Amino acid sequence: MEIKKIGEVRSKYKKPVGPEEMKKSKSIIEIEAEYLAGLDQIEDYEYLQILFYFHKSEGYDLISKRRMGPERGLFTSRSPRRPSPIGMTTVELIKRDGAKLHVYGLDAIDGTPVIDIKPYSSFMDQPTLSLQKKTPRYQINKLIEYQNFYDLLLKAGELHGHYCPFLALGVLAAGDALNRLAADNDGMEDLLAVVETNSCFSDGVQYAAGTTFGNNSLIYRDFGKTAVTFVNRNEPTKNLRYYLKDNDFISREYPKAGKLFKKVIAERKGTKKEQEKMKELWQEIAFEIIEVETEKFFKIEEDTKIEIPDYAPIFDDHYCSQCGEKLMAVKTVEKDDQVFCKGCAQSKYYQLDGRGIVEKR
Ligand SMILES: [Zn+2]
Ligand SMILES: [Zn+2]
């Protein structure tokens, strides 16, 4: 067996500090001239896996006490002291500058020999695919269980498209509630979220609690309040309502963001640059407030009086006599012994949009 050194780490850390601190730092991997050609087109990858040699590490114990918790086997730890003292970390590639790879998040000290580099592949390197198939919310549940709302917010951005304070507040309320109710959600309408607004807040709720528009467990009450009640049908009295008691904290604590919001969103007058600046500020605020205790923002009430709608019914279908399209029988309009859809009959209907529920004709 032969292992070669292909490069070396340049870091401000000459000796190890906590992994949390090192994960936040930038460092450089200097590749040796002999292997330089192997970096061709590496810029195409955002994330790389770095394998390195713990050159300062000596000896090992197969059973030992971890940093946190009781004694455990060596192969359940990331300790540098191992029979093959090899470390592996996924880093973000910031840029390549000739033989130098500038990376973010490498927890290796200055002078560490690098033995290999591979691109990170979400397909190959995501280990939970089978668990995910069995329990689609597996990863979300874990984040809620460990109260890792920061990562939960990161993921919620995939649904919402941007990061903003109200998305974070929705994630916070939902994460806190599911924890307290010890509730899981298999998307079968047992856990319900009754939201009182259709703002960004509700997307945080939908993502984190899995109570969505499509699985009929998001109940919308057109009240225009930043509030949500979580309730399990099987234990209706064990419900929790979260109401945002401090509605002005953004304009008060983040006046710059408040002003930009007024110009960019309320008045729709912001320049492209101002829009970008606002998103940047929003993101900063979102990731700041996600670390704050839920009670600071919300009035939390237990066992509120809440009327729970029935499970979504399954209706018969009919065909519209004019357009020929199939629709739920209860949504048809009868005219001269024929049935029509509301579109063809030009009859009144309700629409949920940015204004809430509005009657349309
Ligand atoms: Zn938003
Ligand atoms: Zn029709």
Short mmCIF file of C-alpha atoms and ligand atoms in Angstrom, two decimals:
data_model
loop_
_atom_site.label_atom_id
_atom_site.label_comp_id
_atom_site.label_asym_id
_atom_site.label_seq_id
_atom_site.Cartn_x
_atom_site.Cartn_y
_atom_site.Cartn_z
CA MET A 1 0.00 0.00 0.00
CA GLU A 2 1.36 3.39 -0.93
CA ILE A 3 0.03 6.83 -0.14
CA LYS A 4 1.48 9.96 -1.72
CA LYS A 5 1.49 13.52 -0.53
CA ILE A 6 0.04 15.67 -3.31
CA GLY A 7 0.08 19.01 -1.52
CA GLU A 8 0.06 20.88 1.76
CA VAL A 9 -2.35 23.02 3.78
CA ARG A 10 -1.60 26.71 4.44
CA SER A 11 -3.65 27.90 7.39
CA LYS A 12 -3.48 30.59 10.05
CA TYR A 13 -3.85 27.80 12.61
CA LYS A 14 -0.50 26.39 13.64
CA LYS A 15 -2.13 24.03 16.12
CA PRO A 16 -5.61 22.59 16.36
CA VAL A 17 -8.42 24.71 17.81
CA GLY A 18 -12.06 23.61 18.09
CA PRO A 19 -13.49 22.18 14.85
CA GLU A 20 -16.33 24.74 14.97
CA GLU A 21 -13.84 27.58 14.72
CA MET A 22 -11.72 25.89 12.03
CA LYS A 23 -14.81 25.09 9.94
CA LYS A 24 -15.44 28.84 9.68
CA SER A 25 -11.96 29.69 8.39
CA LYS A 26 -10.41 30.03 4.95
CA SER A 27 -7.25 28.18 4.01
CA ILE A 28 -5.13 27.34 1.00
CA ILE A 29 -4.11 23.96 -0.36
CA GLU A 30 -0.88 24.16 -2.29
CA ILE A 31 -0.56 21.37 -4.83
CA GLU A 32 2.88 20.05 -5.78
CA ALA A 33 4.05 20.76 -9.33
CA GLU A 34 4.11 17.09 -10.21
CA TYR A 35 0.31 16.79 -9.68
CA LEU A 36 -0.75 20.20 -10.95
CA ALA A 37 -2.27 18.95 -14.22
CA GLY A 38 -4.75 16.94 -12.15
CA LEU A 39 -6.47 20.18 -11.13
CA ASP A 40 -7.68 20.79 -14.70
CA GLN A 41 -11.30 22.12 -14.61
CA ILE A 42 -11.57 21.75 -10.85
CA GLU A 43 -13.17 25.25 -10.83
CA ASP A 44 -16.38 23.57 -12.08
CA TYR A 45 -16.97 22.15 -8.60
CA GLU A 46 -18.30 24.14 -5.68
CA TYR A 47 -17.44 21.52 -3.06
CA LEU A 48 -14.43 19.25 -2.72
CA GLN A 49 -13.57 16.43 -0.40
CA ILE A 50 -10.08 16.80 1.00
CA LEU A 51 -8.24 13.80 2.39
CA PHE A 52 -5.29 14.69 4.56
CA TYR A 53 -2.76 13.09 6.86
CA PHE A 54 -2.78 13.87 10.60
CA HIS A 55 1.02 14.25 10.64
CA LYS A 56 1.17 15.36 14.29
CA SER A 57 -1.01 12.55 15.58
CA GLU A 58 0.53 9.72 17.59
CA GLY A 59 -0.94 6.39 18.64
CA TYR A 60 -4.60 5.56 19.15
CA ASP A 61 -7.09 3.99 21.56
CA LEU A 62 -9.83 1.75 20.16
CA ILE A 63 -12.13 2.77 23.00
CA SER A 64 -11.94 6.22 24.51
CA LYS A 65 -13.92 9.10 25.88
CA ARG A 66 -15.22 11.51 23.25
CA ARG A 67 -15.22 15.25 23.59
CA MET A 68 -18.84 14.99 24.61
CA GLY A 69 -20.52 11.96 26.15
CA PRO A 70 -19.32 8.56 27.37
CA GLU A 71 -16.66 6.13 26.07
CA ARG A 72 -17.09 4.88 22.53
CA GLY A 73 -15.27 3.01 19.80
CA LEU A 74 -12.68 4.85 17.73
CA PHE A 75 -14.56 4.35 14.47
CA THR A 76 -17.51 6.30 15.85
CA SER A 77 -15.30 9.37 16.19
CA ARG A 78 -13.45 11.87 14.03
CA SER A 79 -10.42 11.78 16.34
CA PRO A 80 -7.06 12.36 14.59
CA ARG A 81 -5.56 9.52 16.63
CA ARG A 82 -6.29 6.41 14.52
CA PRO A 83 -4.43 3.41 12.98
CA SER A 84 -4.46 5.20 9.60
CA PRO A 85 -4.38 8.84 10.67
CA ILE A 86 -6.36 10.17 7.73
CA GLY A 87 -8.82 13.04 7.90
CA MET A 88 -11.55 13.86 5.41
CA THR A 89 -13.51 17.10 5.16
CA THR A 90 -15.86 18.57 2.57
CA VAL A 91 -14.86 22.15 1.78
CA GLU A 92 -16.17 24.95 -0.37
CA LEU A 93 -13.85 25.89 -3.24
CA ILE A 94 -13.62 29.68 -3.31
CA LYS A 95 -11.15 29.95 -6.22
CA ARG A 96 -8.17 28.35 -7.86
CA ASP A 97 -5.06 30.39 -8.32
CA GLY A 98 -2.53 28.22 -10.21
CA ALA A 99 -1.33 25.57 -7.80
CA LYS A 100 -3.31 27.12 -4.93
CA LEU A 101 -6.83 26.11 -4.04
CA HIS A 102 -8.52 28.68 -1.80
CA VAL A 103 -11.04 26.81 0.29
CA TYR A 104 -13.50 27.47 3.07
CA GLY A 105 -14.13 25.07 5.95
CA LEU A 106 -11.01 22.90 6.05
CA ASP A 107 -10.30 21.80 9.63
CA ALA A 108 -6.62 21.00 9.12
CA ILE A 109 -3.67 22.91 10.61
CA ASP A 110 -0.86 24.64 8.74
CA GLY A 111 1.56 22.19 7.13
CA THR A 112 -0.88 19.26 7.02
CA PRO A 113 -0.02 16.93 4.10
CA VAL A 114 -2.90 16.55 1.64
CA ILE A 115 -3.14 13.06 0.12
CA ASP A 116 -6.15 13.33 -2.17
CA ILE A 117 -8.90 15.59 -3.53
CA LYS A 118 -12.26 14.49 -4.95
CA PRO A 119 -15.31 16.46 -6.05
CA TYR A 120 -18.25 16.22 -3.66
CA SER A 121 -21.23 14.54 -5.27
CA SER A 122 -24.63 14.92 -3.63
CA PHE A 123 -25.68 11.67 -5.32
CA MET A 124 -22.71 9.56 -4.15
CA ASP A 125 -22.08 11.25 -0.84
CA GLN A 126 -25.57 11.65 0.61
CA PRO A 127 -25.78 8.66 2.92
CA THR A 128 -29.43 8.73 3.89
CA LEU A 129 -31.16 7.90 0.63
CA SER A 130 -32.77 4.66 1.84
CA LEU A 131 -33.87 6.24 5.12
CA GLN A 132 -35.20 9.13 3.13
CA LYS A 133 -37.29 6.81 0.96
CA LYS A 134 -38.80 5.18 4.02
CA THR A 135 -39.35 8.46 5.85
CA PRO A 136 -39.32 11.39 3.44
CA ARG A 137 -38.99 13.89 6.30
CA TYR A 138 -36.10 11.95 7.87
CA GLN A 139 -33.58 14.78 7.60
CA ILE A 140 -36.04 17.47 8.64
CA ASN A 141 -37.11 15.40 11.66
CA LYS A 142 -33.48 14.99 12.72
CA LEU A 143 -32.85 18.73 12.47
CA ILE A 144 -35.96 19.40 14.56
CA GLU A 145 -35.01 16.77 17.13
CA TYR A 146 -31.55 18.30 17.52
CA GLN A 147 -33.07 21.80 17.38
CA ASN A 148 -30.72 22.64 14.53
CA PHE A 149 -32.97 25.39 13.20
CA TYR A 150 -30.05 27.01 11.39
CA ASP A 151 -29.75 24.09 8.95
CA LEU A 152 -33.53 23.84 8.79
CA LEU A 153 -33.66 27.45 7.61
CA LEU A 154 -30.92 26.74 5.08
CA LYS A 155 -33.11 23.98 3.60
CA ALA A 156 -36.31 26.04 3.79
CA GLY A 157 -34.69 28.49 1.38
CA GLU A 158 -34.96 25.78 -1.29
CA LEU A 159 -38.72 26.10 -1.10
CA HIS A 160 -38.96 29.84 -0.56
CA GLY A 161 -36.32 31.06 -3.03
CA HIS A 162 -34.79 33.65 -0.73
CA TYR A 163 -33.92 34.03 2.95
CA CYS A 164 -35.90 36.56 4.92
CA PRO A 165 -36.82 37.26 8.55
CA PHE A 166 -40.38 35.96 8.24
CA LEU A 167 -39.28 32.69 6.65
CA ALA A 168 -36.98 32.26 9.66
CA LEU A 169 -39.83 33.04 12.06
CA GLY A 170 -42.03 30.40 10.40
CA VAL A 171 -39.23 27.82 10.68
CA LEU A 172 -38.70 28.80 14.29
CA ALA A 173 -42.38 28.46 15.24
CA ALA A 174 -42.80 25.15 13.41
CA GLY A 175 -39.55 23.66 14.71
CA ASP A 176 -40.39 24.65 18.26
CA ALA A 177 -43.97 23.36 18.04
CA LEU A 178 -43.09 19.97 16.54
CA ASN A 179 -40.51 19.53 19.25
CA ARG A 180 -42.94 20.37 22.05
CA LEU A 181 -45.75 18.30 20.57
CA ALA A 182 -43.28 15.50 19.79
CA ALA A 183 -45.15 15.40 16.52
CA ASP A 184 -44.12 13.75 13.31
CA ASN A 185 -45.84 14.37 10.04
CA ASP A 186 -46.37 11.80 7.30
CA GLY A 187 -48.40 14.22 5.22
CA MET A 188 -51.66 12.38 5.85
CA GLU A 189 -53.53 15.29 7.42
CA ASP A 190 -53.12 14.29 11.05
CA LEU A 191 -50.90 17.18 11.97
CA LEU A 192 -52.46 20.47 10.88
CA ALA A 193 -51.13 24.00 10.78
CA VAL A 194 -53.76 26.69 10.85
CA VAL A 195 -52.02 29.78 9.48
CA GLU A 196 -53.48 33.26 9.73
CA THR A 197 -51.35 34.89 7.03
CA ASN A 198 -50.08 34.03 3.58
CA SER A 199 -46.73 35.79 3.95
CA CYS A 200 -43.20 34.37 3.89
CA PHE A 201 -43.93 33.12 7.42
CA SER A 202 -46.26 30.45 6.06
CA ASP A 203 -43.53 29.01 3.84
CA GLY A 204 -41.32 28.52 6.89
CA VAL A 205 -44.24 26.66 8.47
CA GLN A 206 -44.93 24.57 5.37
CA TYR A 207 -41.33 23.51 4.97
CA ALA A 208 -40.48 22.76 8.58
CA ALA A 209 -43.79 21.20 9.65
CA GLY A 210 -44.62 19.56 6.31
CA THR A 211 -48.13 20.94 6.60
CA THR A 212 -48.66 22.04 3.05
CA PHE A 213 -51.23 23.41 0.64
CA GLY A 214 -51.11 20.19 -1.37
CA ASN A 215 -51.48 17.63 1.43
CA ASN A 216 -54.43 19.56 2.90
CA SER A 217 -52.80 20.03 6.27
CA LEU A 218 -52.28 23.74 5.79
CA ILE A 219 -55.48 25.44 6.83
CA TYR A 220 -55.66 29.08 5.85
CA ARG A 221 -57.59 31.54 7.96
CA ASP A 222 -57.83 34.90 6.27
CA PHE A 223 -57.06 36.97 9.38
CA GLY A 224 -53.88 38.74 8.26
CA LYS A 225 -52.02 37.99 11.51
CA THR A 226 -48.56 36.51 11.76
CA ALA A 227 -49.83 33.53 13.70
CA VAL A 228 -50.11 29.77 13.38
CA THR A 229 -51.71 27.01 15.43
CA PHE A 230 -50.35 23.48 15.29
CA VAL A 231 -52.76 20.73 16.20
CA ASN A 232 -52.85 16.98 15.94
CA ARG A 233 -56.29 15.61 15.07
CA ASN A 234 -55.81 12.69 17.44
CA GLU A 235 -55.08 14.97 20.40
CA PRO A 236 -56.98 18.15 19.54
CA THR A 237 -56.59 19.77 22.95
CA LYS A 238 -52.81 19.45 22.81
CA ASN A 239 -52.44 22.36 20.43
CA LEU A 240 -50.08 25.32 20.32
CA ARG A 241 -50.68 28.76 18.88
CA TYR A 242 -47.76 31.04 18.03
CA TYR A 243 -48.50 34.74 17.61
CA LEU A 244 -45.72 37.18 16.65
CA LYS A 245 -45.99 39.62 19.53
CA ASP A 246 -43.17 41.91 18.45
CA ASN A 247 -44.08 42.91 14.93
CA ASP A 248 -41.85 45.97 14.76
CA PHE A 249 -38.55 44.43 15.76
CA ILE A 250 -37.13 44.58 12.23
CA SER A 251 -37.68 48.32 11.72
CA ARG A 252 -36.53 48.93 15.29
CA GLU A 253 -33.46 46.68 15.45
CA TYR A 254 -32.56 46.74 11.77
CA PRO A 255 -33.55 50.25 10.59
CA LYS A 256 -31.56 49.95 7.35
CA ALA A 257 -33.46 46.83 6.31
CA GLY A 258 -36.75 48.45 7.31
CA LYS A 259 -36.12 51.46 5.07
CA LEU A 260 -35.06 49.30 2.13
CA PHE A 261 -38.16 47.12 2.56
CA LYS A 262 -40.35 50.21 2.32
CA LYS A 263 -38.69 51.35 -0.89
CA VAL A 264 -38.09 48.00 -2.63
CA ILE A 265 -41.20 45.99 -1.64
CA ALA A 266 -43.90 48.35 -0.36
CA GLU A 267 -43.34 51.07 -2.98
CA ARG A 268 -41.72 48.87 -5.68
CA LYS A 269 -39.28 51.70 -6.38
CA GLY A 270 -35.92 50.12 -5.54
CA THR A 271 -33.07 49.84 -8.05
CA LYS A 272 -31.58 46.45 -8.90
CA LYS A 273 -28.71 47.23 -6.55
CA GLU A 274 -31.08 48.11 -3.71
CA GLN A 275 -33.00 44.87 -4.28
CA GLU A 276 -29.78 42.89 -3.99
CA LYS A 277 -28.74 44.82 -0.89
CA MET A 278 -32.10 44.14 0.71
CA LYS A 279 -31.87 40.40 0.06
CA GLU A 280 -28.38 40.41 1.56
CA LEU A 281 -29.62 42.19 4.71
CA TRP A 282 -32.67 39.94 4.94
CA GLN A 283 -30.46 36.88 4.78
CA GLU A 284 -28.22 38.22 7.54
CA ILE A 285 -31.20 39.00 9.77
CA ALA A 286 -32.84 35.63 9.05
CA PHE A 287 -29.76 33.68 10.15
CA GLU A 288 -29.41 35.91 13.19
CA ILE A 289 -32.96 35.48 14.45
CA ILE A 290 -33.01 31.73 13.81
CA GLU A 291 -30.55 31.43 16.73
CA VAL A 292 -32.82 33.36 19.10
CA GLU A 293 -35.21 31.67 21.51
CA THR A 294 -38.71 31.27 20.13
CA GLU A 295 -40.36 32.90 23.18
CA LYS A 296 -38.58 36.17 22.46
CA PHE A 297 -40.69 36.69 19.35
CA PHE A 298 -43.86 34.75 19.99
CA LYS A 299 -46.68 34.66 22.43
CA ILE A 300 -47.21 30.90 22.76
CA GLU A 301 -50.64 29.68 23.89
CA GLU A 302 -51.52 26.10 24.79
CA ASP A 303 -54.83 24.36 24.36
CA THR A 304 -56.56 27.13 22.42
CA LYS A 305 -60.13 26.71 21.23
CA ILE A 306 -59.71 25.62 17.67
CA GLU A 307 -62.19 24.12 15.29
CA ILE A 308 -60.61 21.36 13.23
CA PRO A 309 -61.92 20.79 9.71
CA ASP A 310 -62.64 17.24 8.58
CA TYR A 311 -60.21 15.23 6.47
CA ALA A 312 -60.33 16.42 2.87
CA PRO A 313 -63.27 14.64 1.21
CA ILE A 314 -62.98 12.72 -2.03
CA PHE A 315 -65.63 13.98 -4.44
CA ASP A 316 -67.15 12.47 -7.56
CA ASP A 317 -66.07 13.92 -10.84
CA HIS A 318 -68.15 15.50 -13.61
CA TYR A 319 -67.33 16.83 -17.02
CA CYS A 320 -68.04 20.42 -18.02
CA SER A 321 -70.52 20.53 -20.93
CA GLN A 322 -68.63 23.35 -22.59
CA CYS A 323 -64.87 22.80 -22.25
CA GLY A 324 -65.11 19.05 -21.63
CA GLU A 325 -62.66 19.19 -18.75
CA LYS A 326 -63.12 17.00 -15.69
CA LEU A 327 -63.73 18.62 -12.31
CA MET A 328 -65.02 17.82 -8.83
CA ALA A 329 -68.79 17.47 -8.92
CA VAL A 330 -69.27 19.85 -5.99
CA LYS A 331 -67.49 22.60 -7.90
CA THR A 332 -69.79 22.50 -10.93
CA VAL A 333 -72.44 25.08 -11.81
CA GLU A 334 -75.81 23.94 -13.20
CA LYS A 335 -77.50 25.89 -15.97
CA ASP A 336 -80.44 24.68 -18.10
CA ASP A 337 -79.96 21.08 -16.92
CA GLN A 338 -76.32 21.09 -17.92
CA VAL A 339 -73.21 21.25 -15.75
CA PHE A 340 -70.39 23.66 -16.34
CA CYS A 341 -67.12 24.58 -14.70
CA LYS A 342 -67.01 27.98 -13.03
CA GLY A 343 -64.78 29.29 -15.80
CA CYS A 344 -67.22 28.45 -18.58
CA ALA A 345 -70.28 29.47 -16.53
CA GLN A 346 -68.57 32.78 -15.70
CA SER A 347 -69.84 32.42 -12.18
CA LYS A 348 -68.34 33.79 -9.00
CA TYR A 349 -65.43 31.96 -7.36
CA TYR A 350 -62.81 32.45 -4.67
CA GLN A 351 -59.13 32.90 -5.24
CA LEU A 352 -56.25 32.81 -2.79
CA ASP A 353 -53.61 35.34 -3.83
CA GLY A 354 -51.31 37.93 -2.31
CA ARG A 355 -54.34 39.79 -0.93
CA GLY A 356 -55.73 36.74 0.88
CA ILE A 357 -59.01 35.11 -0.20
CA VAL A 358 -60.80 37.30 -2.71
CA GLU A 359 -64.10 36.84 -4.49
CA LYS A 360 -63.79 36.90 -8.26
CA ARG A 361 -66.33 37.02 -11.01
ZN ZN B 1 -39.58 35.82 2.10
ZN ZN B 2 -65.61 24.37 -18.69
#
